[in-house]
């Protein structure tokens, strides 16, 4: 098969597999930008996948399923927000506990839903006109479902919000120096709650994508560790939605290639590549001034208590 | 939580009772609790040291795996025989785990790279290295093509109590090292430096403490202890190297909670690791004897965690109020 | 004199026999109710391996009034003995089934620990007086699937998503290829491995990679219907695996492999109930059950050997067969099915001459591959394309 088929398939699969990663990453970027580390993404994703499947199966409307998944994800993350922002508990532990809870709950609830085929899935869409462009057309604009394109469009929107609007500046301030933001009248707690919930909503949608579009069925643990990859991608993206897009698609492309190249390269080697890559790129970028500009939110992971510093 | 048990037709009292009885009430169950406790204890103690230095070691799973791989090499490929094998396995496991933990430590201190991501990534890399080994060069000639190594020779098997899975030398090692870690943190200079670097990096720099050296020491210890846990799992329980998930069983992640619960006190880890051992062994009991879905124990654990998180806050506030 | 000695001897034997009975009171007595414990490697919700065992468990439990069962899911390889501890001591099981190769050494240890309990280990090869082995193997069914696949491909490239590269999967894969090439000597089978039994995302990406490489008919070994769905999304036919996956793509699933573990369970348990099998005579009991015993079936839905949507197509494709002359693929499949289902099996996919893809003769002309060779098979048959870990 010519090199065109390689490029096309890599692009297409990168989009397909990268979308849930991107969705999760976008949400986690917001949460972490406000200073809250959310390790519970895996739990929220799988709860989203479960609820989306159940709703879509019973009502026949995949978008309704996605909506419900978003709500479920957000509600789940509310627990994390409450624990970490109001109760000021340790964020790592709360997130881990939430993952445990989410995996367990979805497993328990999902027992009677396994093995049921879903036919009312998100349908694939081909972008007219753009899909006729040679190579890029079939690669990027053919037969992906709507959520993929919506996600792509969200990236510049979220980037703009984060870096060029007042709310974005507020969020980033809260993440860098909550005491300063507080003294300027910002309600730190409320901002953090908002961002964590946004993170949860996106995670829920990411999970929904998996069970309603990517692989329309419910199987226990079907997120398969994607939540953890999202956490890594968030940092890899330097908390910037645009880099998040690049990172997610790159990761997805490598994943796809690990199967296409299996004849020539050991699969374990290929599968480890994205993780090795991540570290190498981090090393590369960290040398020098880039680090200052792209560092993590200074207050990430630290609960904020007024009057305590 | 009671709701869940009730939904399956089991009274909550009966469920809790089954967990406690199953994990503590008889020797069989108790041995299961102990067996779960061992890796949690070792990893947990290591993590308290790392956490004290404010180094978020999410990578205990990976360090555990490297310890397991090192032990496997000693057991099957080093040609070593006799009573030396087991101590050498532990040593090799410690070194391997320590080195694996060293890399993220250096990356953080020298280049400011976030420790959560590096340790997390290293988990996956360790997993794939292990997979590569069992699918390829280390696949046992006697296992008919399955991705496993051969079974360890008797000299490389850690003795267990009776016919249980409790490999007591590792347990003893864990208890001793918990005490050693406590002493180190509170009575030695290195321990002092670790705490200062962790709690107040500015002061540490003022005092001329080398942040690099301190964090490195902390992570060497943390990784090394996780490596020891890996040796225990592979030479005490499984007796071969196999699928990484079966070896690490998420102990590295659970140990984070164990360490946190113990308020970063190595002696406290003995208690919290035991507690989680009870939970995990109890979960098995529920699975078999009450016919409850096994996922329920995850729900159970999660709920307990939040309960603990909530109550920890109250305790903290109580202390603050008293001080004021 | 002799009579008195004889009488003493008989009395002594009765006494000793009575003691023996008392000492082994835990041992099962034929005719009493049986409680059987099932240990699964995965969740019953996987819709694949463990699910099939559980379905079988429920069938036999309903069938025999003297049987009650209990099951444990997602048991780790290091937990076999501790699980058996609970099953035997708390649940009072007399029979234990361990349903995965990974449980082999754990089962051996447990069987040694409880010599009065009857154990049966699935897909292993170590036995003991109280430990039997059993397996329902698919290779004949994969061969039949291959016959259909070879006929239906238009690009002459078949795709196979393999789980773990162990002999079991390899012999199934090879059988599939042998079937395909018998009908279509131009065909090749492209393989991709996901190195796991259950991983829907991996299966999806592997299938997509195969599609990108030009394959148009698919078979697989993975515990979810993912490959079926991916193939159907792209308009390609596929062969279901393990569980009834027809309903996931009624227009694109041609056939598949289905298992009926209950046949083996029923046979084994009935023999225990009747006293034929005890905890002392299982050393050589090894079930290697195939089409003939009804333990496997060519189908994607029970009773439906070939999807009606494809029947006419297969009838219309005629080939020139070395043995049967001009024959439609559909008839060929039926003929082979009968040949293999008959008690006196007259055909085996692995009957020689068979060459591996390196050109070595693996099965001599006129010979059949022994069960031992099948169980430890590592080579790739001619026609396989792609990575083949552990190729000799």
Coordinates of C-alpha atoms in Angstrom, one line a residue, chain C residues 18 39 51 54 59 87 97 120 207 237-238 260 267 276 283 285 292 308 314 331 351:
Chain C
X18 CA -14.8 -48.3 58.3
X39 CA -13.3 -20.0 39.3
X51 CA -19.1 -15.4 30.1
X54 CA -20.9 -19.0 33.2
X59 CA -27.3 -24.6 32.0
X87 CA -14.8 -22.7 48.2
X97 CA -13.5 -26.0 38.0
X120 CA -10.8 -30.0 36.7
X207 CA -8.8 -4.1 13.0
X237 CA -18.0 -9.5 6.6
X238 CA -16.6 -11.1 9.8
X260 CA -20.9 -25.2 24.7
X267 CA -20.6 -35.3 31.2
X276 CA -17.4 -43.4 37.6
X283 CA -4.9 -39.0 36.4
X285 CA -8.9 -37.9 32.3
X292 CA -18.2 -34.4 17.2
X308 CA -28.9 -16.7 5.7
X314 CA -21.7 -19.2 -0.9
X331 CA -21.6 -27.7 -0.1
X351 CA -4.0 -33.7 7.7

